[in-house]
Amino acid sequence: MTIKHLAFTRALRGALALTAVAACSSDHAPPDVGEPAATLDRAGADAEPLGAPELSRELADDTPIYLNRRYSPEERAADLVSRMTLVEKASQMVSSQAAAIPSLGVPAYGWWNEAAHGVAREQVNNGGNPPNTINTTSYPVDLSLGATWNPELMYREALLISDEAREVFRDNKLDLNFYAPTINLARDPRWGRNDEAFSEDPVLTAAISAQFVNGMEGKDQRGRLLLEGRGYVKVNTTLKHYAANNSEFNRRKGSSDMDERTLREYYTAQFRDVIRASDPASIMSAYNRVNGVPVAASIQLKEVLARSTFGFRGFFTSDCDAIREIQAGHRWQPPGYPHPLDAVERHAFAAVAGEDLNCNWGYHDTFSYANTLADAVERAIATPTGIFNENDVDPLVTRLFAARMRLGEFDDDILVPWVTQARARVAPGTWTNSDENGAITETPERLAMAREVGAEAIVLLKNSETLRKDGSTGKLLPLRVPLRGAFRVAVIGTYANPAEAFLGGYSSDQGPAGNARTVNGYSGVKAAVQAINREAVVDFYPGVTPETLAEVDAASVAAAADYDVVVVYVGTDGRHSREDVDRTTLALPGAQAELIRQVTAQNPNTIVYMETVGQMDVGSFEPGVAALLWSSYNGQRKGEALADVLLGAHNPSGRLPFTWYTNLSDLPPIDDYSIRPTASSLGRTYMYFQGPVTYPFGHGLSYTSFRYARLHADQQSVDANGTLRVSVHVRNDGRVAGDEVVQLYVSTPDAPASLERPRKRLRAFQKISLGPRETRRVTFELPVADLAFFDEEQGRYTVDTGTYGIQIARSAADDDIEMQTFVTVTGELRPAAAVVTARPQIVGDHDLGIQQRVFFPVGAEIDPQLTVSLSDETLYGYITKGASRPLPAGMRVSFDSNRPHVVSVHRSGAIRAVGPGVATVTATVEYGGVTTTVDFVIYVRST
């Protein structure tokens, strides 16, 4: 018995009372249809093994456990993996593709699929990158979704994306793992992938991306599986890129260096919150190093932080060939290791760090999990957890198959509603990945959603009173189109009417059938204007030289003077920034800024719309523009969305999800991952930036006006463990209906400068719809614990005592604070049980260098190796090899086995493998008035 196990057992038998409890079933287990529940055989923790009659009845069922729905997905996965050789196991741990195992009925499986803003790629290749899908619906990109500030809208869109995925992917049940959403934060406008981010803020990002996960995976907005799915997950999502992967030029070989506070409070906070809100199926580890350690090989980031601290229960995949980059890009030599890792060693180090899946195509070489793990076992490679062995492989491949089991792949199709519903909508065999599919899955409902999201994503940056062309004074927007008579509109700019609309990265391809369902800017504006006034003329002019954008088209400028209103449509595309390419300038590409200046000089009735990867430098033209709008790449129906906003069919409600900096020179280098100000830096994001901004985070105008009144906090002094309830009345003072984003920020005005606290933090928001003259009371519940900061010296979150400012605002700018009140926080956080994880092994395994097991021999005494994370993110119990911390006094721990004839739990707390089969052991931890549990599977072999 190890010292740790001995101490743990003594604690259980002594100060900690061991209580037999009835354990709940796994959240992932599908309920049986016309069968007993998967959690039958649950018994008390002190139960003895079943006698021979009961055992023989269970074993009499000839159905293999992995095909038997009476067992949980995790139990079934363990049984399936138990039947595989090491080489077969390794063959399942690659993305492109996992091999078929005909003898077990396992089909080939493509793990690398894309659906960031619509179904975009399916991995049907055995090797190679996945091909794009053709004629699948393309919605606005993530940054546009972030600008909606509307998690519910994201949820509804994600439901439709996952419906379409089930319709078009192989057999309606294969390849259903998607590498989305991207939840890295848009902390620097130069980052080439800002259009893939939702926001610069962790709270806003987590709120929206959690609903992407929920909608895609077939859950309600609280993260619970939908009843209509009969317990099955709809598709799997993958949070990416974990963590601090926000610069393209060095993403495969750079190190994102920061202190632990910045890592916790900023770069991983949104991952934590989405894990807790949505229980996502998987996470993608990034290419980069964090503080010198490649994420693909980081036990600290994946096992300790994501799993043990945040409670992540799914599987990790590498970014595509991030394991290769351990060697090729980073040339990493672990501390104390005799040399940089070679091709086999890099895979062993990734595996023991919890990298379940090797995305093995992209920047690939000839090595992958499939052809190295067996060699790694044979070579007995020394890793941070011990000598690499087959037990290190088993938990990884078991997690992968549990994810496939939850999708219903190994069950009769008729029992899986997501399969039967998809086949009812699109008959099998009627969709093919070519234009011959006729874009049948680009349904009116989905196209309407693309239009709705696109309209809600547009941010009205400016709408000033101006001297109009006819001599009157007023605002240009909403555009007033006369019902009859002459009316002339010019739409100027090559991005308004391209040969094919740019839809952003990770987009599907649109063939002729799909292009027929796409509405670009010019087409959308023309159709909308002429729907009001058939006599109206809407003309298009390129504005600048097509393709190159290099020169202003003089004819376009000259023509502008003859129109009642001009819409100048400018933008960026994949030539200017993308994956692997950061921006070096925020200037509009080519001569587009000059085009705006010349057109506004010709016609004061000019509206400018920017559809770009992110913020642009507007300083050269913004003062002369009366109406200015922005969105990121706005989807397949972008033209209708723009027209809806221009004409007032949709009152603009978008808000900036990032800070629009005035001077790029005010920012630190893009590879500087600090966010707080320093002697040489003004900091980053609305929370810390000390320089000038053109438009603040949260900014956005409306065609109506809103008034705030009666701000009320239910307590003027609140304990650190309490909850503050804040309410405010919001009134639409205008004559048209509109949506308002009520933003709640919290400041710490009396905090000493030495603590480096942010100016303010977004803590909550609500988007509400109000009719003309309508008033609504908006209420927020604000747990004071959510205001905590990470204390590096103590290694935990703590709440500052003192004064907090509660701000209700229209943006993060101090000038936009509508109302403010102050409360006093007292006391200290009382930590409670939050997350419990288990890495079971045989007592004595430490001496053999074995980290954890899935498979155990009969008679083995099992050490559960529990790790308990408290609500302040302190860890107790087993943490990593050689690092354990005694459980705190007063913590109660108990265990329960659902099949005591397989795994017994004695009243003393001893866990033992007693008979062949598979069982789920539930560990229950009670501390600080909170109870939390974890299930772990023990597969017992007869030999």
PDB file of C-alpha atoms in Angstrom, residues 625-826:
ATOM      1  CA  VAL A 625     -19.338  60.205 -42.323  1.00  0.00           C
ATOM      2  CA  ALA A 626     -22.757  60.731 -40.787  1.00  0.00           C
ATOM      3  CA  ALA A 627     -23.823  57.065 -40.589  1.00  0.00           C
ATOM      4  CA  LEU A 628     -21.421  54.204 -39.991  1.00  0.00           C
ATOM      5  CA  LEU A 629     -22.191  50.512 -39.483  1.00  0.00           C
ATOM      6  CA  TRP A 630     -20.005  47.463 -38.827  1.00  0.00           C
ATOM      7  CA  SER A 631     -20.241  43.712 -38.687  1.00  0.00           C
ATOM      8  CA  SER A 632     -17.879  40.854 -39.219  1.00  0.00           C
ATOM      9  CA  TYR A 633     -18.481  38.396 -42.072  1.00  0.00           C
ATOM     10  CA  ASN A 634     -22.211  38.225 -42.010  1.00  0.00           C
ATOM     11  CA  GLY A 635     -23.341  34.997 -43.581  1.00  0.00           C
ATOM     12  CA  GLN A 636     -25.229  33.764 -46.562  1.00  0.00           C
ATOM     13  CA  ARG A 637     -28.062  36.285 -46.304  1.00  0.00           C
ATOM     14  CA  LYS A 638     -25.900  39.271 -45.448  1.00  0.00           C
ATOM     15  CA  GLY A 639     -27.578  41.500 -48.016  1.00  0.00           C
ATOM     16  CA  GLU A 640     -31.040  40.987 -46.548  1.00  0.00           C
ATOM     17  CA  ALA A 641     -29.650  41.592 -43.052  1.00  0.00           C
ATOM     18  CA  LEU A 642     -28.065  44.871 -44.125  1.00  0.00           C
ATOM     19  CA  ALA A 643     -31.227  46.008 -45.875  1.00  0.00           C
ATOM     20  CA  ASP A 644     -33.307  45.192 -42.793  1.00  0.00           C
ATOM     21  CA  VAL A 645     -31.132  47.511 -40.710  1.00  0.00           C
ATOM     22  CA  LEU A 646     -30.815  50.282 -43.306  1.00  0.00           C
ATOM     23  CA  LEU A 647     -34.549  50.479 -43.854  1.00  0.00           C
ATOM     24  CA  GLY A 648     -35.578  50.049 -40.239  1.00  0.00           C
ATOM     25  CA  ALA A 649     -37.213  46.640 -40.597  1.00  0.00           C
ATOM     26  CA  HIS A 650     -34.754  45.692 -37.874  1.00  0.00           C
ATOM     27  CA  ASN A 651     -33.831  48.291 -35.300  1.00  0.00           C
ATOM     28  CA  PRO A 652     -30.070  47.849 -34.895  1.00  0.00           C
ATOM     29  CA  SER A 653     -29.171  46.210 -31.598  1.00  0.00           C
ATOM     30  CA  GLY A 654     -25.611  44.989 -32.131  1.00  0.00           C
ATOM     31  CA  ARG A 655     -22.999  45.989 -29.590  1.00  0.00           C
ATOM     32  CA  LEU A 656     -19.245  45.855 -30.037  1.00  0.00           C
ATOM     33  CA  PRO A 657     -17.759  42.704 -28.510  1.00  0.00           C
ATOM     34  CA  PHE A 658     -14.292  44.265 -28.460  1.00  0.00           C
ATOM     35  CA  THR A 659     -12.526  47.555 -27.788  1.00  0.00           C
ATOM     36  CA  TRP A 660     -12.056  49.677 -30.929  1.00  0.00           C
ATOM     37  CA  TYR A 661      -8.617  51.126 -30.270  1.00  0.00           C
ATOM     38  CA  THR A 662      -7.719  54.507 -31.729  1.00  0.00           C
ATOM     39  CA  ASN A 663      -4.004  53.889 -32.235  1.00  0.00           C
ATOM     40  CA  LEU A 664      -2.489  50.519 -32.970  1.00  0.00           C
ATOM     41  CA  SER A 665       0.781  51.875 -31.631  1.00  0.00           C
ATOM     42  CA  ASP A 666      -0.776  52.003 -28.159  1.00  0.00           C
ATOM     43  CA  LEU A 667      -0.867  48.212 -27.984  1.00  0.00           C
ATOM     44  CA  PRO A 668       2.007  45.987 -26.924  1.00  0.00           C
ATOM     45  CA  PRO A 669       3.425  43.488 -29.438  1.00  0.00           C
ATOM     46  CA  ILE A 670       0.983  40.781 -30.460  1.00  0.00           C
ATOM     47  CA  ASP A 671       3.097  38.062 -28.860  1.00  0.00           C
ATOM     48  CA  ASP A 672       3.004  39.846 -25.491  1.00  0.00           C
ATOM     49  CA  TYR A 673       0.316  37.937 -23.579  1.00  0.00           C
ATOM     50  CA  SER A 674       0.119  40.218 -20.566  1.00  0.00           C
ATOM     51  CA  ILE A 675      -3.078  42.242 -20.298  1.00  0.00           C
ATOM     52  CA  ARG A 676      -2.432  44.511 -17.314  1.00  0.00           C
ATOM     53  CA  PRO A 677      -0.565  47.806 -17.817  1.00  0.00           C
ATOM     54  CA  THR A 678       3.171  47.909 -17.228  1.00  0.00           C
ATOM     55  CA  ALA A 679       5.832  50.565 -17.397  1.00  0.00           C
ATOM     56  CA  SER A 680       6.044  49.976 -21.144  1.00  0.00           C
ATOM     57  CA  SER A 681       2.468  48.993 -21.951  1.00  0.00           C
ATOM     58  CA  LEU A 682      -0.978  50.592 -21.699  1.00  0.00           C
ATOM     59  CA  GLY A 683      -2.548  47.190 -21.207  1.00  0.00           C
ATOM     60  CA  ARG A 684      -5.258  45.404 -23.189  1.00  0.00           C
ATOM     61  CA  THR A 685      -9.052  45.127 -23.280  1.00  0.00           C
ATOM     62  CA  TYR A 686     -11.617  47.453 -21.778  1.00  0.00           C
ATOM     63  CA  MET A 687     -10.690  46.078 -18.360  1.00  0.00           C
ATOM     64  CA  TYR A 688      -7.145  47.442 -18.313  1.00  0.00           C
ATOM     65  CA  PHE A 689      -6.394  49.592 -21.373  1.00  0.00           C
ATOM     66  CA  GLN A 690      -5.346  53.144 -20.421  1.00  0.00           C
ATOM     67  CA  GLY A 691      -5.187  54.761 -23.859  1.00  0.00           C
ATOM     68  CA  PRO A 692      -7.752  56.392 -26.157  1.00  0.00           C
ATOM     69  CA  VAL A 693     -10.464  54.357 -27.875  1.00  0.00           C
ATOM     70  CA  THR A 694     -12.625  55.254 -30.841  1.00  0.00           C
ATOM     71  CA  TYR A 695     -15.552  53.104 -29.751  1.00  0.00           C
ATOM     72  CA  PRO A 696     -15.705  51.322 -26.397  1.00  0.00           C
ATOM     73  CA  PHE A 697     -16.511  47.685 -25.718  1.00  0.00           C
ATOM     74  CA  GLY A 698     -20.298  47.314 -25.606  1.00  0.00           C
ATOM     75  CA  HIS A 699     -20.977  50.354 -27.805  1.00  0.00           C
ATOM     76  CA  GLY A 700     -23.851  50.359 -30.265  1.00  0.00           C
ATOM     77  CA  LEU A 701     -26.639  52.757 -31.208  1.00  0.00           C
ATOM     78  CA  SER A 702     -30.346  52.281 -31.876  1.00  0.00           C
ATOM     79  CA  TYR A 703     -33.127  54.017 -33.770  1.00  0.00           C
ATOM     80  CA  THR A 704     -34.836  54.588 -30.432  1.00  0.00           C
ATOM     81  CA  SER A 705     -33.638  55.750 -27.014  1.00  0.00           C
ATOM     82  CA  PHE A 706     -33.719  54.033 -23.648  1.00  0.00           C
ATOM     83  CA  ARG A 707     -33.942  55.512 -20.172  1.00  0.00           C
ATOM     84  CA  TYR A 708     -32.792  53.849 -16.954  1.00  0.00           C
ATOM     85  CA  ALA A 709     -34.300  54.432 -13.524  1.00  0.00           C
ATOM     86  CA  ARG A 710     -34.618  53.007 -10.005  1.00  0.00           C
ATOM     87  CA  LEU A 711     -31.363  51.118  -9.730  1.00  0.00           C
ATOM     88  CA  HIS A 712     -31.600  48.990  -6.601  1.00  0.00           C
ATOM     89  CA  ALA A 713     -29.212  46.621  -4.834  1.00  0.00           C
ATOM     90  CA  ASP A 714     -30.940  44.518  -2.213  1.00  0.00           C
ATOM     91  CA  GLN A 715     -28.014  44.873   0.213  1.00  0.00           C
ATOM     92  CA  GLN A 716     -25.656  47.727   0.930  1.00  0.00           C
ATOM     93  CA  SER A 717     -23.304  45.372   2.762  1.00  0.00           C
ATOM     94  CA  VAL A 718     -22.947  41.788   1.625  1.00  0.00           C
ATOM     95  CA  ASP A 719     -20.880  38.858   2.820  1.00  0.00           C
ATOM     96  CA  ALA A 720     -18.304  37.340   0.465  1.00  0.00           C
ATOM     97  CA  ASN A 721     -20.398  34.158   0.404  1.00  0.00           C
ATOM     98  CA  GLY A 722     -23.665  35.941  -0.330  1.00  0.00           C
ATOM     99  CA  THR A 723     -25.568  36.896  -3.447  1.00  0.00           C
ATOM    100  CA  LEU A 724     -26.355  40.439  -4.466  1.00  0.00           C
ATOM    101  CA  ARG A 725     -29.600  41.078  -6.298  1.00  0.00           C
ATOM    102  CA  VAL A 726     -29.564  44.130  -8.518  1.00  0.00           C
ATOM    103  CA  SER A 727     -32.532  45.515 -10.414  1.00  0.00           C
ATOM    104  CA  VAL A 728     -33.108  48.464 -12.713  1.00  0.00           C
ATOM    105  CA  HIS A 729     -36.050  49.765 -14.722  1.00  0.00           C
ATOM    106  CA  VAL A 730     -35.510  50.280 -18.444  1.00  0.00           C
ATOM    107  CA  ARG A 731     -37.885  52.349 -20.579  1.00  0.00           C
ATOM    108  CA  ASN A 732     -38.057  52.687 -24.346  1.00  0.00           C
ATOM    109  CA  ASP A 733     -38.593  56.422 -24.749  1.00  0.00           C
ATOM    110  CA  GLY A 734     -38.905  56.279 -28.517  1.00  0.00           C
ATOM    111  CA  ARG A 735     -41.655  55.706 -31.032  1.00  0.00           C
ATOM    112  CA  VAL A 736     -40.379  52.392 -32.406  1.00  0.00           C
ATOM    113  CA  ALA A 737     -39.720  49.050 -30.801  1.00  0.00           C
ATOM    114  CA  GLY A 738     -36.133  48.239 -30.025  1.00  0.00           C
ATOM    115  CA  ASP A 739     -33.747  45.898 -28.251  1.00  0.00           C
ATOM    116  CA  GLU A 740     -31.481  47.103 -25.484  1.00  0.00           C
ATOM    117  CA  VAL A 741     -28.465  45.318 -24.006  1.00  0.00           C
ATOM    118  CA  VAL A 742     -28.451  46.062 -20.293  1.00  0.00           C
ATOM    119  CA  GLN A 743     -24.814  45.776 -19.226  1.00  0.00           C
ATOM    120  CA  LEU A 744     -23.733  45.359 -15.606  1.00  0.00           C
ATOM    121  CA  TYR A 745     -20.120  46.161 -14.745  1.00  0.00           C
ATOM    122  CA  VAL A 746     -18.387  45.948 -11.393  1.00  0.00           C
ATOM    123  CA  SER A 747     -15.493  48.139 -10.267  1.00  0.00           C
ATOM    124  CA  THR A 748     -13.297  48.204  -7.170  1.00  0.00           C
ATOM    125  CA  PRO A 749     -12.718  51.953  -6.762  1.00  0.00           C
ATOM    126  CA  ASP A 750     -10.862  51.774  -3.430  1.00  0.00           C
ATOM    127  CA  ALA A 751      -8.501  48.912  -4.283  1.00  0.00           C
ATOM    128  CA  PRO A 752      -4.839  49.847  -3.832  1.00  0.00           C
ATOM    129  CA  ALA A 753      -2.865  50.257  -7.039  1.00  0.00           C
ATOM    130  CA  SER A 754      -0.520  47.475  -5.977  1.00  0.00           C
ATOM    131  CA  LEU A 755      -3.293  44.933  -6.510  1.00  0.00           C
ATOM    132  CA  GLU A 756      -3.595  45.888 -10.208  1.00  0.00           C
ATOM    133  CA  ARG A 757      -7.351  45.526 -10.310  1.00  0.00           C
ATOM    134  CA  PRO A 758      -9.218  46.185 -13.574  1.00  0.00           C
ATOM    135  CA  ARG A 759     -11.040  49.439 -14.231  1.00  0.00           C
ATOM    136  CA  LYS A 760     -14.217  47.408 -14.353  1.00  0.00           C
ATOM    137  CA  ARG A 761     -15.434  43.950 -15.320  1.00  0.00           C
ATOM    138  CA  LEU A 762     -18.551  42.879 -17.173  1.00  0.00           C
ATOM    139  CA  ARG A 763     -20.319  40.542 -14.781  1.00  0.00           C
ATOM    140  CA  ALA A 764     -23.772  40.202 -16.329  1.00  0.00           C
ATOM    141  CA  PHE A 765     -25.938  41.383 -19.205  1.00  0.00           C
ATOM    142  CA  GLN A 766     -29.425  40.912 -20.584  1.00  0.00           C
ATOM    143  CA  LYS A 767     -30.803  41.690 -24.001  1.00  0.00           C
ATOM    144  CA  ILE A 768     -34.416  42.802 -23.808  1.00  0.00           C
ATOM    145  CA  SER A 769     -37.053  43.874 -26.338  1.00  0.00           C
ATOM    146  CA  LEU A 770     -39.245  46.859 -25.550  1.00  0.00           C
ATOM    147  CA  GLY A 771     -42.129  48.338 -27.446  1.00  0.00           C
ATOM    148  CA  PRO A 772     -42.602  52.108 -27.724  1.00  0.00           C
ATOM    149  CA  ARG A 773     -42.964  53.678 -24.264  1.00  0.00           C
ATOM    150  CA  GLU A 774     -42.694  50.239 -22.629  1.00  0.00           C
ATOM    151  CA  THR A 775     -40.880  49.824 -19.286  1.00  0.00           C
ATOM    152  CA  ARG A 776     -39.410  46.630 -17.870  1.00  0.00           C
ATOM    153  CA  ARG A 777     -37.686  45.776 -14.639  1.00  0.00           C
ATOM    154  CA  VAL A 778     -34.440  43.879 -15.270  1.00  0.00           C
ATOM    155  CA  THR A 779     -33.004  41.831 -12.409  1.00  0.00           C
ATOM    156  CA  PHE A 780     -29.556  40.328 -11.987  1.00  0.00           C
ATOM    157  CA  GLU A 781     -28.372  37.840  -9.386  1.00  0.00           C
ATOM    158  CA  LEU A 782     -24.710  38.392  -8.682  1.00  0.00           C
ATOM    159  CA  PRO A 783     -22.916  35.842  -6.480  1.00  0.00           C
ATOM    160  CA  VAL A 784     -20.194  37.747  -4.683  1.00  0.00           C
ATOM    161  CA  ALA A 785     -17.861  34.779  -5.205  1.00  0.00           C
ATOM    162  CA  ASP A 786     -17.931  35.621  -8.930  1.00  0.00           C
ATOM    163  CA  LEU A 787     -16.112  38.857  -8.076  1.00  0.00           C
ATOM    164  CA  ALA A 788     -13.069  36.997  -6.737  1.00  0.00           C
ATOM    165  CA  PHE A 789      -9.532  37.468  -8.025  1.00  0.00           C
ATOM    166  CA  PHE A 790      -6.855  34.800  -8.206  1.00  0.00           C
ATOM    167  CA  ASP A 791      -4.270  35.211  -5.464  1.00  0.00           C
ATOM    168  CA  GLU A 792      -1.000  33.757  -6.690  1.00  0.00           C
ATOM    169  CA  GLU A 793       0.631  33.651  -3.275  1.00  0.00           C
ATOM    170  CA  GLN A 794      -2.217  31.645  -1.786  1.00  0.00           C
ATOM    171  CA  GLY A 795      -2.934  29.667  -4.959  1.00  0.00           C
ATOM    172  CA  ARG A 796      -6.654  30.297  -4.759  1.00  0.00           C
ATOM    173  CA  TYR A 797      -9.428  32.765  -5.534  1.00  0.00           C
ATOM    174  CA  THR A 798     -10.148  35.359  -2.871  1.00  0.00           C
ATOM    175  CA  VAL A 799     -12.675  38.183  -2.621  1.00  0.00           C
ATOM    176  CA  ASP A 800     -11.425  41.665  -1.827  1.00  0.00           C
ATOM    177  CA  THR A 801     -13.191  43.304   1.058  1.00  0.00           C
ATOM    178  CA  GLY A 802     -14.270  46.896   0.686  1.00  0.00           C
ATOM    179  CA  THR A 803     -16.263  48.994  -1.751  1.00  0.00           C
ATOM    180  CA  TYR A 804     -17.557  47.739  -5.111  1.00  0.00           C
ATOM    181  CA  GLY A 805     -19.200  49.895  -7.734  1.00  0.00           C
ATOM    182  CA  ILE A 806     -22.230  48.365  -9.469  1.00  0.00           C
ATOM    183  CA  GLN A 807     -22.601  50.077 -12.826  1.00  0.00           C
ATOM    184  CA  ILE A 808     -25.490  49.822 -15.263  1.00  0.00           C
ATOM    185  CA  ALA A 809     -24.131  51.109 -18.531  1.00  0.00           C
ATOM    186  CA  ARG A 810     -24.530  51.363 -22.291  1.00  0.00           C
ATOM    187  CA  SER A 811     -20.892  50.394 -22.780  1.00  0.00           C
ATOM    188  CA  ALA A 812     -17.660  49.954 -20.850  1.00  0.00           C
ATOM    189  CA  ALA A 813     -16.885  53.684 -21.153  1.00  0.00           C
ATOM    190  CA  ASP A 814     -17.280  55.707 -17.976  1.00  0.00           C
ATOM    191  CA  ASP A 815     -19.233  58.290 -19.958  1.00  0.00           C
ATOM    192  CA  ASP A 816     -21.812  55.588 -20.752  1.00  0.00           C
ATOM    193  CA  ILE A 817     -22.605  54.698 -17.148  1.00  0.00           C
ATOM    194  CA  GLU A 818     -26.346  55.222 -16.820  1.00  0.00           C
ATOM    195  CA  MET A 819     -26.649  54.514 -13.094  1.00  0.00           C
ATOM    196  CA  GLN A 820     -24.299  53.408 -10.351  1.00  0.00           C
ATOM    197  CA  THR A 821     -24.539  52.305  -6.750  1.00  0.00           C
ATOM    198  CA  PHE A 822     -21.967  51.100  -4.261  1.00  0.00           C
ATOM    199  CA  VAL A 823     -21.940  48.138  -1.907  1.00  0.00           C
ATOM    200  CA  THR A 824     -19.525  46.945   0.737  1.00  0.00           C
ATOM    201  CA  VAL A 825     -18.232  43.381   0.721  1.00  0.00           C
ATOM    202  CA  THR A 826     -17.141  41.831   4.010  1.00  0.00           C
TER     203      THR A 826
END
